[in-house]
Coordinates of C-alpha atoms in Angstrom, one line a residue:
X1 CA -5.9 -17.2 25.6
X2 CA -2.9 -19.0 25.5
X3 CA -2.6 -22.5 26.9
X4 CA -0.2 -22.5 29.8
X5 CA 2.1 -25.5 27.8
X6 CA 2.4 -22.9 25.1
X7 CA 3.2 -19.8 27.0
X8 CA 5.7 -21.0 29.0
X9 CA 7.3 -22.2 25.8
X10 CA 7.3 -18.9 24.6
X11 CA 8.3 -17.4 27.3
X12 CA 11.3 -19.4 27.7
X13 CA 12.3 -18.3 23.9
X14 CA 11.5 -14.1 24.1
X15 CA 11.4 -13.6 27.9
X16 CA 8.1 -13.2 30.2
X17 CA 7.5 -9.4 29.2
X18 CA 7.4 -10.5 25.4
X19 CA 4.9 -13.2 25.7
X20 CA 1.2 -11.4 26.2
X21 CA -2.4 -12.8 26.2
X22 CA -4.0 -10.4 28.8
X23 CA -7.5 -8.6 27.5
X24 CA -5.8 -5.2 26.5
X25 CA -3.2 -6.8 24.7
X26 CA -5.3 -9.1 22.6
X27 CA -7.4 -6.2 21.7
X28 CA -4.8 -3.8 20.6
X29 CA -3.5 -7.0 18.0
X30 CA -7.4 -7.7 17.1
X31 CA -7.5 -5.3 14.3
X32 CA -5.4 -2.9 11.9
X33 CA -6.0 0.2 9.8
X34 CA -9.1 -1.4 7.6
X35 CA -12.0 -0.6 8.9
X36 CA -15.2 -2.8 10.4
X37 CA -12.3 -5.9 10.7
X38 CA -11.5 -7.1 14.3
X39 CA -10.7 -10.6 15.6
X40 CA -9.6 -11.7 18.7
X41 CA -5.9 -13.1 18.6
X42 CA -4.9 -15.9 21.9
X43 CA -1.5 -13.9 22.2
X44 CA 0.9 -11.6 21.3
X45 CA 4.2 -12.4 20.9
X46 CA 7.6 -9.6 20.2
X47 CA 10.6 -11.7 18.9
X48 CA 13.9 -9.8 18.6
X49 CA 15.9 -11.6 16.2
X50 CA 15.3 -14.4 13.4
X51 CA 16.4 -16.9 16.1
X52 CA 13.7 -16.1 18.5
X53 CA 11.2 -16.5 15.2
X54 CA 12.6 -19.6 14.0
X55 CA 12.0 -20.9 18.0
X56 CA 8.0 -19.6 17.9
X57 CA 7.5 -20.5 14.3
X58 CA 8.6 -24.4 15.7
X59 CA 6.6 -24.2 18.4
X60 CA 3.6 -23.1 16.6
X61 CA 4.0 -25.8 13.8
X62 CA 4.1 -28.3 17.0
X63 CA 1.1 -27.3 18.4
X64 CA -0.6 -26.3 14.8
X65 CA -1.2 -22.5 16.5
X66 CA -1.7 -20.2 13.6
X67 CA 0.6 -17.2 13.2
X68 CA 0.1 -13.5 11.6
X69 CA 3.2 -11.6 11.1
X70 CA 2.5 -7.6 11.7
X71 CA 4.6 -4.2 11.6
X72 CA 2.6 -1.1 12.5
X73 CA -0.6 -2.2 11.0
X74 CA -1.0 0.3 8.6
X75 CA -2.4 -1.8 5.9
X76 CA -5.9 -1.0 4.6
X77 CA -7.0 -4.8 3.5
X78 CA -7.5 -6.4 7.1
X79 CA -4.4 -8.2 6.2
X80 CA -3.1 -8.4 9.6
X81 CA -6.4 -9.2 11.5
X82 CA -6.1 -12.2 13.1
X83 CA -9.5 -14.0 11.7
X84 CA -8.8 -17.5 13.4
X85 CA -7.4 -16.3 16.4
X86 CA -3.7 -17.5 17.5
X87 CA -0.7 -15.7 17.5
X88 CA 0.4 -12.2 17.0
X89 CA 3.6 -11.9 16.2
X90 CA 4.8 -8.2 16.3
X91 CA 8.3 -7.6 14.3
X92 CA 8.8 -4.2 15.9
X93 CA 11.6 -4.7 17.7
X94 CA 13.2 -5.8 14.9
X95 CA 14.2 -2.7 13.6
X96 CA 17.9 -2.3 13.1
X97 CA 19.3 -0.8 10.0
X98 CA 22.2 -3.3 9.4
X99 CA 23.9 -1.7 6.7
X100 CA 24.5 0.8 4.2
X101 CA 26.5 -0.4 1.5
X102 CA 27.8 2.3 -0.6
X103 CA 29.8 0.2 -2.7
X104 CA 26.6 -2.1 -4.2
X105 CA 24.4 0.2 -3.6
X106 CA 22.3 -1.3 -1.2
X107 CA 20.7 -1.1 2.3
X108 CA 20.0 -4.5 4.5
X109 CA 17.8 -4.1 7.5
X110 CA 15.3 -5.8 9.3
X111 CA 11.3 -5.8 9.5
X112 CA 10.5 -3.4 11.9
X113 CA 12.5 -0.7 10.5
X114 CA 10.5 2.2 9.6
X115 CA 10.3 3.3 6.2
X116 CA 10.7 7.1 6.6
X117 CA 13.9 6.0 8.5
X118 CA 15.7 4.3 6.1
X119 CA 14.5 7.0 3.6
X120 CA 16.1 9.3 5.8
X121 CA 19.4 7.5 6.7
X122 CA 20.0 7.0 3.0
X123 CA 19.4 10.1 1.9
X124 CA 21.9 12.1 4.2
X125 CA 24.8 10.0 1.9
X126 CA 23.7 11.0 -1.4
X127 CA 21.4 7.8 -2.3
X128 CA 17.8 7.3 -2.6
X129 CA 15.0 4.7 -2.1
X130 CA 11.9 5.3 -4.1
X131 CA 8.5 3.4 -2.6
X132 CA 7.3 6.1 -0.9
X133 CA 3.8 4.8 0.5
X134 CA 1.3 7.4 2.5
X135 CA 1.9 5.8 5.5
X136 CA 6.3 5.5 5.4
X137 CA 6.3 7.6 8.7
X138 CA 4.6 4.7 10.3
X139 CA 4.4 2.1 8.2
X140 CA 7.4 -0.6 8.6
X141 CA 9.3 -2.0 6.0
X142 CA 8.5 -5.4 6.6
X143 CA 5.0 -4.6 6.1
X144 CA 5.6 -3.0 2.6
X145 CA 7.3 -6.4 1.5
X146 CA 4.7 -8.1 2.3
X147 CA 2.5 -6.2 0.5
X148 CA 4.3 -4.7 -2.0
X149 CA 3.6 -1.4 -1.2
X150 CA 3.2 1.3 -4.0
X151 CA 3.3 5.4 -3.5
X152 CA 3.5 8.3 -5.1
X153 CA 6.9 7.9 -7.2
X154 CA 5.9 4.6 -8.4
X155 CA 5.3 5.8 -11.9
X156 CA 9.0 6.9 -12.6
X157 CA 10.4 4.3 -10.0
X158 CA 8.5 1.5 -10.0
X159 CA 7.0 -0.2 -6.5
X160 CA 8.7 -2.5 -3.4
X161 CA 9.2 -5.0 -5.5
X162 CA 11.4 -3.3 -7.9
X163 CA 14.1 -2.6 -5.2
X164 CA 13.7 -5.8 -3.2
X165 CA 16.9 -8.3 -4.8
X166 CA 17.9 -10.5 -1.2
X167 CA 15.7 -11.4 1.7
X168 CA 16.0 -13.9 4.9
X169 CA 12.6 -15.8 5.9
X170 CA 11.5 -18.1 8.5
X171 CA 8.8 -20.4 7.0
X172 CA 6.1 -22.0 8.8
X173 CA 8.0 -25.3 9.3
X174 CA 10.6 -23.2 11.2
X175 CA 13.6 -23.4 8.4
X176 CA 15.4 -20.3 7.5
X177 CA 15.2 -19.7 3.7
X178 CA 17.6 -17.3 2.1
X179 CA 16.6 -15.6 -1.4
X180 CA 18.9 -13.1 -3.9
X181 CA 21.6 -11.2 -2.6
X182 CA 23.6 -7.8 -3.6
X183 CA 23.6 -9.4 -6.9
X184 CA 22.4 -6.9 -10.2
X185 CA 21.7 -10.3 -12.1
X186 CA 20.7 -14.0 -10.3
X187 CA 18.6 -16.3 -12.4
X188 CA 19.4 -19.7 -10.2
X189 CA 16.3 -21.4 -10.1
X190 CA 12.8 -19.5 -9.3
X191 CA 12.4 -16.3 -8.0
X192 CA 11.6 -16.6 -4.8
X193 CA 12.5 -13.2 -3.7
X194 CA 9.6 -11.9 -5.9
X195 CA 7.4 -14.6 -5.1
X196 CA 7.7 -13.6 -1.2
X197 CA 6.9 -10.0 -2.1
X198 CA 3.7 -9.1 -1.7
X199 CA 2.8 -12.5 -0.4
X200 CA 0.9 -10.5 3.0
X201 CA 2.7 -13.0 5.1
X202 CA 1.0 -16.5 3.9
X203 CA 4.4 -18.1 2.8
X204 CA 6.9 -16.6 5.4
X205 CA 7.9 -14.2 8.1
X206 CA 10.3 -12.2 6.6
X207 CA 13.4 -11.0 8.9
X208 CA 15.7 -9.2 7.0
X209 CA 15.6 -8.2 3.4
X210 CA 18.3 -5.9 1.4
X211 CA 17.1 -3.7 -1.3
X212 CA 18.8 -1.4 -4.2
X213 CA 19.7 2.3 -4.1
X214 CA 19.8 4.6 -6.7
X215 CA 21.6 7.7 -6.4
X216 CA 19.7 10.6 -4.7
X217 CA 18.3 13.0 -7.6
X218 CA 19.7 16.6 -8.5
X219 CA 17.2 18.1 -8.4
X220 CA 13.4 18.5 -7.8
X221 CA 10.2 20.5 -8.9
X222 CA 6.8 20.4 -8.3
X223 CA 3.9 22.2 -10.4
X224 CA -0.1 22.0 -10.4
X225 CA -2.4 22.1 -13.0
X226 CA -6.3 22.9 -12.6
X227 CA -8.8 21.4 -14.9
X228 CA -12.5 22.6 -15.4
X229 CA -13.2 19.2 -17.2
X230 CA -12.3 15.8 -15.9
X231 CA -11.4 13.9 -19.6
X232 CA -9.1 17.1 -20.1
X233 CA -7.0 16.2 -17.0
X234 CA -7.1 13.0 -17.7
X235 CA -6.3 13.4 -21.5
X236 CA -3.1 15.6 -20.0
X237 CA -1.7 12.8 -18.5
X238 CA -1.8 10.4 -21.6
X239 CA 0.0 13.4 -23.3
X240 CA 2.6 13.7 -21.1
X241 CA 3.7 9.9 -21.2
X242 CA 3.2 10.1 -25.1
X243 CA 5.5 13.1 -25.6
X244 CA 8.6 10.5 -23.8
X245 CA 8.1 12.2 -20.4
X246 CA 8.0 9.8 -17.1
X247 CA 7.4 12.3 -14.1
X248 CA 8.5 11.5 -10.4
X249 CA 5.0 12.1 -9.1
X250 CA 1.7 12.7 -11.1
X251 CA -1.1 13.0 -9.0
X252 CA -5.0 13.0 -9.3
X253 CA -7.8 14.9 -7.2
X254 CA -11.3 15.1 -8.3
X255 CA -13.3 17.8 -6.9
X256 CA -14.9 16.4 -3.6
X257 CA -11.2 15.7 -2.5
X258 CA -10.2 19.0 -3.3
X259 CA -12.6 20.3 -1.4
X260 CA -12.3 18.5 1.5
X261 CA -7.9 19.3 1.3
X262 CA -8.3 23.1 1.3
X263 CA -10.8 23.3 3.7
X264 CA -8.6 20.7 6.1
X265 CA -4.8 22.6 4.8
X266 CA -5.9 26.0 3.5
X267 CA -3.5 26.2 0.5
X268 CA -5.8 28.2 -1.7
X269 CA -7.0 24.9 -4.0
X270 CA -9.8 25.9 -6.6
X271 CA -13.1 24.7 -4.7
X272 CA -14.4 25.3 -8.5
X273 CA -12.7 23.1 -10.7
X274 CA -13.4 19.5 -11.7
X275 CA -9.9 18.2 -11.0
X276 CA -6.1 18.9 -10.1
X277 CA -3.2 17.4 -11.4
X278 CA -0.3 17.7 -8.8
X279 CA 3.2 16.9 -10.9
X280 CA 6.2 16.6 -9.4
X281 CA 9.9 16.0 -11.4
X282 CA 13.2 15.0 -10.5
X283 CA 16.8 14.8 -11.8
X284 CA 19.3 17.0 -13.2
X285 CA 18.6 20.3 -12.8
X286 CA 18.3 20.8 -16.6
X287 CA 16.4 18.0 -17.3
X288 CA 13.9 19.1 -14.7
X289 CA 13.8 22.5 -15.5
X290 CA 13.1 21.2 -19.3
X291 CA 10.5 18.6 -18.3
X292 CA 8.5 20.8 -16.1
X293 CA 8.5 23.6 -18.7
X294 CA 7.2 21.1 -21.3
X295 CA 4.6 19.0 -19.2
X296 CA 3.5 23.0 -18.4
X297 CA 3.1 23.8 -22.0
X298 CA 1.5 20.3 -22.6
X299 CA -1.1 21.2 -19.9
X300 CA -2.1 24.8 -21.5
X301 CA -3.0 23.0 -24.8
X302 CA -5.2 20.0 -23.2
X303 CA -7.0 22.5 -21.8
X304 CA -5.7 23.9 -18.1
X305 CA -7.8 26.9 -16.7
X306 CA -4.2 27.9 -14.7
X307 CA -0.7 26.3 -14.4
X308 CA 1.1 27.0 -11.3
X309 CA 5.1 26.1 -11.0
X310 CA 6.0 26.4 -7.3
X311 CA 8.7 28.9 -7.1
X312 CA 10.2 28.1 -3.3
X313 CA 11.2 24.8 -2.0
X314 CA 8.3 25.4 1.0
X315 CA 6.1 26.0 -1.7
X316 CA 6.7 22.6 -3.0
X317 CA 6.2 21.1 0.2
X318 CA 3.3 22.7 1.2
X319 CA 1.7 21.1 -2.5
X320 CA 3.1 17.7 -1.5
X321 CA 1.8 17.5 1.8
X322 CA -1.4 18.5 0.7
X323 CA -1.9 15.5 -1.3
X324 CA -0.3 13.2 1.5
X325 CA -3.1 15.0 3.6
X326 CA -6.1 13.3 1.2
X327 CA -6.8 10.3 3.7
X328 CA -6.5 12.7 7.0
X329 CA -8.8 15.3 5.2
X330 CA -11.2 13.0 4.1
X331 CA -11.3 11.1 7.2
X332 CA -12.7 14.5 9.2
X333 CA -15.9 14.0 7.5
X334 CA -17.4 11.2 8.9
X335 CA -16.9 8.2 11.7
X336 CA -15.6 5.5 9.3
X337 CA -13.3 6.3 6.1
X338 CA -12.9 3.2 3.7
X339 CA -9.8 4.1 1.2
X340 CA -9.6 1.6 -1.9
X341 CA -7.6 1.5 -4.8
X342 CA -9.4 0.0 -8.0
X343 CA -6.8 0.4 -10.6
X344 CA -6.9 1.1 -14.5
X345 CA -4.8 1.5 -17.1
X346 CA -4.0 4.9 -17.7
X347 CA -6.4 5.7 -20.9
X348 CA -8.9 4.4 -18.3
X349 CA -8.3 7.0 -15.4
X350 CA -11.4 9.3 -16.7
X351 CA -14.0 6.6 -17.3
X352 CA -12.8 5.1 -14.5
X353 CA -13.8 8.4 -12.1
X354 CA -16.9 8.8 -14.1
X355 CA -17.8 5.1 -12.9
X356 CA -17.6 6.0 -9.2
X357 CA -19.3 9.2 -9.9
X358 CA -22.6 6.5 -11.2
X359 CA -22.0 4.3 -9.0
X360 CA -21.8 7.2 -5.7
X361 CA -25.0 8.6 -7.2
X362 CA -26.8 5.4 -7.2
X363 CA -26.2 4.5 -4.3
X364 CA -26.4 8.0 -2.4
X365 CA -22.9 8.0 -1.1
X366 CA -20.0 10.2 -0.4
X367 CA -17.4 9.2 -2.1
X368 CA -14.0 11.1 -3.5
X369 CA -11.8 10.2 -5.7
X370 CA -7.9 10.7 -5.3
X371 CA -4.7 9.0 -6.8
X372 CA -1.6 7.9 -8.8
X373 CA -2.6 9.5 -12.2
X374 CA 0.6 8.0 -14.0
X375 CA -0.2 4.8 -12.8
X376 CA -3.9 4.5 -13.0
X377 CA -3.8 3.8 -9.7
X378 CA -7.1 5.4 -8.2
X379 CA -8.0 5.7 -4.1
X380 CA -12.2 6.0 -3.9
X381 CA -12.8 7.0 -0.8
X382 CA -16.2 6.7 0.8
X383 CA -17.5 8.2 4.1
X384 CA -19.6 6.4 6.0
X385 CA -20.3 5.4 9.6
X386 CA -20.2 1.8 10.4
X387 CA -23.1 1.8 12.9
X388 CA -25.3 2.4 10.3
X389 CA -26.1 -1.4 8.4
X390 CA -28.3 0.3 5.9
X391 CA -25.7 2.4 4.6
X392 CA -22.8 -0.1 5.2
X393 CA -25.2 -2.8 3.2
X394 CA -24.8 0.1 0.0
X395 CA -21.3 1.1 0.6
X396 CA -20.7 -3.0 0.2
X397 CA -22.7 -2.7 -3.1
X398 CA -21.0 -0.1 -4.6
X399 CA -17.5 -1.1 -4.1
X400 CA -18.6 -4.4 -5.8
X401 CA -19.7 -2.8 -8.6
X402 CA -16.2 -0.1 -8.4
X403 CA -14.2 -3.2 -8.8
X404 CA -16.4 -4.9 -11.6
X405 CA -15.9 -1.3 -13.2
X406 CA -12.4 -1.4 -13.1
X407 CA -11.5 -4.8 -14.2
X408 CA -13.9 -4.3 -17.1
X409 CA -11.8 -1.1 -18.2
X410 CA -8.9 -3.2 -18.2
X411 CA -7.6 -2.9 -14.8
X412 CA -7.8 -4.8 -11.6
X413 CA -9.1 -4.8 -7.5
X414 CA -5.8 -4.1 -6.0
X415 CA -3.2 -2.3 -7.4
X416 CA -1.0 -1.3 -3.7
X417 CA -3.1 -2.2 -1.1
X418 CA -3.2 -5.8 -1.3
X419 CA -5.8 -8.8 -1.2
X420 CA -5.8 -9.6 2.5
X421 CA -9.2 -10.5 4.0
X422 CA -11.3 -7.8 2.8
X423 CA -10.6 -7.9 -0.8
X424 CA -10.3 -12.0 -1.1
X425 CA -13.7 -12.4 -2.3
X426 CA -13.0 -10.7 -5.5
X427 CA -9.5 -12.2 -6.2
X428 CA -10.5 -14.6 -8.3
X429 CA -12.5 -12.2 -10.8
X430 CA -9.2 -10.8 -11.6
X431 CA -7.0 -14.4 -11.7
X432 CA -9.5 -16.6 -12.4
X433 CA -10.1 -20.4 -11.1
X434 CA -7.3 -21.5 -12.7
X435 CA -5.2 -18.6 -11.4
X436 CA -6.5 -19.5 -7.5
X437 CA -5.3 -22.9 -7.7
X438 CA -1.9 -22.3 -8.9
X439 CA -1.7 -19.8 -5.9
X440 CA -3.4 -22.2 -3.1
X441 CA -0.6 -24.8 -4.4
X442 CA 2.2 -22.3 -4.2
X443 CA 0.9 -21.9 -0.1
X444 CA 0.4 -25.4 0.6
X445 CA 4.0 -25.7 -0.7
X446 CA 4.9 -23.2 1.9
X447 CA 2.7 -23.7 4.8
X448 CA 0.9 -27.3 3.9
X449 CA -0.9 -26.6 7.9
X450 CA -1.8 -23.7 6.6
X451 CA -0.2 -21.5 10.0
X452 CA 0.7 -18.7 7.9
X453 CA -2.0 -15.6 8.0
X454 CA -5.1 -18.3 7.7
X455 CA -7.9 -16.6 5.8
X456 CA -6.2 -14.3 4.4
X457 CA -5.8 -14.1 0.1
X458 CA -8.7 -17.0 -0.4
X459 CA -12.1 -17.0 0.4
X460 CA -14.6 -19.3 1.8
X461 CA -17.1 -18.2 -1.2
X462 CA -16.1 -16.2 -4.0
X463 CA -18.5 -13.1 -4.3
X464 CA -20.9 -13.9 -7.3
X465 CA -20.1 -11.3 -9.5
X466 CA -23.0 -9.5 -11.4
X467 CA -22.3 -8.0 -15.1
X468 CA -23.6 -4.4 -14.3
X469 CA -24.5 -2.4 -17.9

């Protein structure tokens, strides 16, 4: 709990009601969406504008009280689990959507903002924001800064940190710090905008950022394509990007998650086949209509068993949602659902699959695999129950061994969900020792108590990693 000094401070800067360190509380704060994560926080703390952050952020530097930043706490890395206790600080209430600038093209809002709702807001004036992660109806904005968040469009569109171009930040000393602007080109100095992106809130506590908008597309069509043979899927999708054709959306399921979806959603998916591309294209309506005609053809000659274009907007929907559905379907199955995302290059995505299929078998686990094709960006899912060590002690071993797959192939441990607590010790097979101490210099720079999100991004002990053949 919180010493009395301190909680009167705080109270004093947010009110009594936002200043919390009973039981309940604390435990709601002590974990987020990962999984078999929870620590015990001393308090809770809601600011309600960058003032009121700047105030705790100086109050928490005075009495060296460290200090994790959270949205909805959506992420799937622990990354807001507050591992060496202190304070909560909850940017909900910081949610306004200060401005729509049609002129610049660009949205300003603050942390707490939910992402479906700006995607909404914008959308109703003819514009359009991309990152579409699974969890935007939840999930705030802030939180996808911080960890850069990725989606479904990012193959076409790119990720957060694409659109991200101005932000405000409190750092841990209490000073404001002010990055970009509305500006298309800014080269003054370092990027600290991009720096602060996907930093999981170990440098600052963001409090208003403004991103781009692009207009809002034409048009929009979706098609699936079933495949009897994995390395024919996944040979579709090399063809499609070689024939000069960037889709919105293209979409992996291997057979266990297909399963699982049409048994959860009822859609008629092919229990049979060995995996589903879901492709989805936007634009001008004859650009579209071209593109999905051609990725169609494409997928008849590397091999399809059937090519379905949906024919009715709630058609479309109904094939969107089902892949959106993946992480609720799968989650049915069993108490505990761990969701990663190893990612490859694309030419990778089938030996990739065929790597978890091994390593599942090995280890005699359920696992599924789901993801962002066009990006190489792969979701294995294992179902497990956390009360059983045995099984938890393999599911450990084979997600080591999923990640020494993928960065052999070429790829890496993270490619959306971040480095947080549970991926941190495997960061440095992918940067190196070299790589880590450029990265613990660029915090202590920052945060030189070390305040910010403590044990979060570096770990005690680097796992020992084991070359498997």
């Amino acid at each position: 709990m919180l010493s009395s000094d301190v909680k009167r401070e705080l109270q004093a800067v947010v009110g009594p009601d936002d200043v919390r360190d009973d039981p309940e509380s604390r435990l709601a704060y002590s974990y987020d969406a990962t999984p078999m994560y929870q620590s015990m926080p001393d308090g809770v703390v809601f600011p309600e504008s960058t003032e009121e952050v700047q105030a705790i952020m100086k109050i928490a530097s005075r009495h060296r009280i460290p200090i994790v930043g959270r949205g909805s706490g959506s992420n799937l890395s622990a990354g807001t689990v507050p591992v060496e206790g202190g304070l909560v600080m909850v940017m909900t209430k910081m949610n306004r959507l200060i401005e729509i600038d049609q002129d610049n093209l660009t949205a300003t809002f603050q942390p707490g903002l939910i992402t479906k709702q700006l995607h909404e807001a914008v959308e109703r004036i003819g514009l359009f924001y991309p990152p579409d992660p699974g969890s935007m109806h939840v999930s705030t904005l802030g939180g996808n800064i911080a960890e850069c968040a990725g989606g479904l469009r990012g193959l076409k569109y790119g990720t957060t940190k694409d659109y991200v171009i101005g932000l405000e930040a409190v750092l841990a000393s209490g000073e404001i710090l002010r990055t970009g602007g509305k500006l298309t080109k800014d080269v003054a100095g370092y990027d600290l905008t991009k720096l602060l992106v996907g930093s999981e809130g170990t440098l600052a506590i963001i409090t208003e950022a403004t991103v781009k908008l692009l207009p809002l597309p034409e048009d929009r069509r979706v098609m699936v394509a079933h495949f009897t043979d994995l390395y024919a899927a996944a040979r579709t999708v090399s063809q499609i990007i070689a024939e000069r054709i960037i889709p919105c959306t293209l979409e992996f399921l291997d057979q266990g998650t297909i399963r699982v979806i049409e048994d959860y959603a009822k859609i008629g998916l092919p229990a049979d086949m060995a995996a589903i591309l879901l492709i989805e294209q936007d634009g001008p309506t004859s650009v579209v209509e071209r593109d999905i005609e051609r990725i169609a053809e494409i997928c008849r000659q590397t091999g399809a068993a059937h090519v379905q274009v949906a024919q009715s907007r709630e058609e479309e929907v109904q094939l969107m949602s089902a892949r959106r559905s993946a992480l609720s379907a799968l989650a049915r199955l069993r108490p505990t659902t761990i969701l990663e995302d190893a990612t490859v290059p694309r030419a990778a995505i089938a030996p990739m699959v065929e790597q978890i299929n091994r390593i599942k078998e090995k280890y005699g686990l359920q696992i599924c695999t789901f993801g962002h094709a066009g990006d190489g960006n792969l979701h294995p899912t294992c179902m497990t129950d956390a009360r059983d060590r045995e099984e938890i002690e393999r599911v450990e071993q084979a997600f080591e061994e999923i990640f020494d797959a993928a960065i052999r192939l070429g790829g890496t441990i993270t490619g959306e969900h971040g480095v947080g607590l549970a991926k941190a010790p495997f960061l440095e097979w992918k940067v190196g020792k070299s790589g880590i101490e450029v990265m613990k210099g660029i915090k202590r720079a920052f945060d030189p108590d070390g305040l910010l999100n403590p044990g979060k991004m570096f770990a005690k002990e680097t796992r020992r990693r084991v070359v498997i053949t």
